[in-house]
PDB file of C-alpha atoms in Angstrom:
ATOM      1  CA  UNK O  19      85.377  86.967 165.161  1.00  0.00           C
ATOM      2  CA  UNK O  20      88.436  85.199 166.456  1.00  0.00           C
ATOM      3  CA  UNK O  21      91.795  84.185 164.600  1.00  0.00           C
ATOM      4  CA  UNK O  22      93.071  80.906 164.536  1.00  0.00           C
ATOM      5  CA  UNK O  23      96.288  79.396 163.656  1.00  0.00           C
ATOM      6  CA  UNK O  24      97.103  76.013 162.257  1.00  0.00           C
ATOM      7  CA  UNK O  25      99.530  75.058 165.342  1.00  0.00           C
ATOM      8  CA  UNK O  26      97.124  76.724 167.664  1.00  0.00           C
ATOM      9  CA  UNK O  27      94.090  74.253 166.416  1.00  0.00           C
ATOM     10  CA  UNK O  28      96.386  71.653 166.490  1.00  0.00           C
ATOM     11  CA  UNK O  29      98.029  72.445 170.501  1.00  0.00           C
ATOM     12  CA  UNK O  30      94.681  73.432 171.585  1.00  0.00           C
ATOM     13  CA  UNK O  31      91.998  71.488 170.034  1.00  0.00           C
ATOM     14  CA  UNK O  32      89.273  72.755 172.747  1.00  0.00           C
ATOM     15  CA  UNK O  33      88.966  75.678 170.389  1.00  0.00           C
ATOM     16  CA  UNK O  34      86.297  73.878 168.399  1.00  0.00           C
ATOM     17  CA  UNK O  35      84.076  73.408 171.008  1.00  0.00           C
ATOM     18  CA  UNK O  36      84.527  77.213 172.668  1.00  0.00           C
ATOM     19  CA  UNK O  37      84.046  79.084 169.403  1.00  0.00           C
ATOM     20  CA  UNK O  38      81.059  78.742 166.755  1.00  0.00           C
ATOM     21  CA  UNK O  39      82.756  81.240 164.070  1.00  0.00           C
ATOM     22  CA  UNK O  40      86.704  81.245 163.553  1.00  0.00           C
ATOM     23  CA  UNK O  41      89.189  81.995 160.991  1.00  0.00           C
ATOM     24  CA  UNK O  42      92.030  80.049 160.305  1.00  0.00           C
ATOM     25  CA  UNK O  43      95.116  82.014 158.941  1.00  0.00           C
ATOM     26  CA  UNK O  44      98.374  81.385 158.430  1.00  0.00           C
ATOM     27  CA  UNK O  45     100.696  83.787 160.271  1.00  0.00           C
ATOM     28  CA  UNK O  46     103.490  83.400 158.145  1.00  0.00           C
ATOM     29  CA  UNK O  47     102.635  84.407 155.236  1.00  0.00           C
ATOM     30  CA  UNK O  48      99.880  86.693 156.951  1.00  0.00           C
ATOM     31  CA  UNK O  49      96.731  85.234 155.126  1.00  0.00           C
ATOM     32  CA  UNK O  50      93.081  84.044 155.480  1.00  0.00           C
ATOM     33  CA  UNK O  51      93.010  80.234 154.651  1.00  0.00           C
ATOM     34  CA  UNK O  52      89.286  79.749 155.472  1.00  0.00           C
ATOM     35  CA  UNK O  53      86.993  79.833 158.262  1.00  0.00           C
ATOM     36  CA  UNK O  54      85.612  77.187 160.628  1.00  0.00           C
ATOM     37  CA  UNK O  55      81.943  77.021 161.643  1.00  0.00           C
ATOM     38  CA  UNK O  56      80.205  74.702 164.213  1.00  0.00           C
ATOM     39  CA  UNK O  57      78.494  72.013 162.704  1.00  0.00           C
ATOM     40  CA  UNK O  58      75.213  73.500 164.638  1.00  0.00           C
ATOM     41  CA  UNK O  59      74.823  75.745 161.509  1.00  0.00           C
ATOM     42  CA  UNK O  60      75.176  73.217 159.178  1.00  0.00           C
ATOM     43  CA  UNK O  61      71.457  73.119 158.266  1.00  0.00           C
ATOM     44  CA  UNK O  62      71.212  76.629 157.524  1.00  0.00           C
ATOM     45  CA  UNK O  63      74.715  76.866 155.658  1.00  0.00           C
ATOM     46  CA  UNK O  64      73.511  73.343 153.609  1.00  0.00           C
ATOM     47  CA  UNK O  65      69.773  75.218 152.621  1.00  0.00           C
ATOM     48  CA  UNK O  66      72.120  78.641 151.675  1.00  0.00           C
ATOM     49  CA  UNK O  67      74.519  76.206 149.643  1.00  0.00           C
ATOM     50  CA  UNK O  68      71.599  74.732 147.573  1.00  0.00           C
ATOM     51  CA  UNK O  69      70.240  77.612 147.500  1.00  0.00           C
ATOM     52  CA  UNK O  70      73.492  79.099 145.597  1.00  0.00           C
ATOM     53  CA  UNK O  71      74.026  76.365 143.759  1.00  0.00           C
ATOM     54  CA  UNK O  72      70.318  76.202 142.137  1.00  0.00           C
ATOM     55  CA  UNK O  73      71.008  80.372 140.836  1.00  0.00           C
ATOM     56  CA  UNK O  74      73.805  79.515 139.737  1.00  0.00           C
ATOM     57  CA  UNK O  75      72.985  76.705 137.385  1.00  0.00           C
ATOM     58  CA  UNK O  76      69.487  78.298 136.241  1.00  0.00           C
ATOM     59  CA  UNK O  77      71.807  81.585 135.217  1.00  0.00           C
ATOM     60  CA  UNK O  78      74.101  79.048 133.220  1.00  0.00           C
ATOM     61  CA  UNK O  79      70.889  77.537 131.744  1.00  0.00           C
ATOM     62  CA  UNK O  80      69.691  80.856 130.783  1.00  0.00           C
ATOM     63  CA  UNK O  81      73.016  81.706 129.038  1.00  0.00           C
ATOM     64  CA  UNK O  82      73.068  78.150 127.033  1.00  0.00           C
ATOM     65  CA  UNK O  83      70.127  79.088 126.042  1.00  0.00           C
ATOM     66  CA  UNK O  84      70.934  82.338 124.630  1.00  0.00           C
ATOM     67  CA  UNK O  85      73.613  80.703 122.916  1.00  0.00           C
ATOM     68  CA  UNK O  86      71.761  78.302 121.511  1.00  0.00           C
ATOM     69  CA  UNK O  87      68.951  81.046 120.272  1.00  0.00           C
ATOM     70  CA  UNK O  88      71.971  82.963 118.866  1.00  0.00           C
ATOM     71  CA  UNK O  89      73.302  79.869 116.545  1.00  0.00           C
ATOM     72  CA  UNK O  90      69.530  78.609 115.479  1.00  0.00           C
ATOM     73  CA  UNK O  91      69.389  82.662 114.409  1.00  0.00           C
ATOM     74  CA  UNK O  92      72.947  82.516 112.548  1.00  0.00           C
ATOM     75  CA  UNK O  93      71.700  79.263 110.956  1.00  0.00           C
ATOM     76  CA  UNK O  94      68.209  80.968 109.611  1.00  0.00           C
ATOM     77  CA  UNK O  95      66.254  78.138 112.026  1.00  0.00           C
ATOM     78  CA  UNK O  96      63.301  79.243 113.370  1.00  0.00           C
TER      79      UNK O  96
END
């Protein structure tokens, strides 16, 4: 996978079309800001995102839930 600065995306824009996977860093500070990838994945990274997304609010569900069980039991509600 290539690196990428700021001032190199912004003197040579062409990148985006060349490369389908690229980190961006920032060379001064010597750190991974993020990464770009070519809108011809953007299907599959939209189903992965829901897919993400749904686990993750089914597990916060499940943990309101226990919660909830927890105070009904405290409470002596059935």
């Amino acid at each position: 996978m290539k690196s990428c600065s700021i001032t190199e995306f912004q003197t040579k824009p062409s990148i985006f079309k060349e490369l389908d996977l690229v980190a961006v860093v920032d060379k001064r500070s010597n750190k991974k800001l993020g990464y770009f990838i070519s809108s011809k994945y953007e299907d599959l990274i939209q189903n992965i995102i829901k897919k993400i997304e749904k686990e993750e609010k089914i597990e916060k569900l499940k943990r309101l839930k226990n919660h909830q069980d927890l105070e009904f039991l405290e409470l002596g509600v059935d």
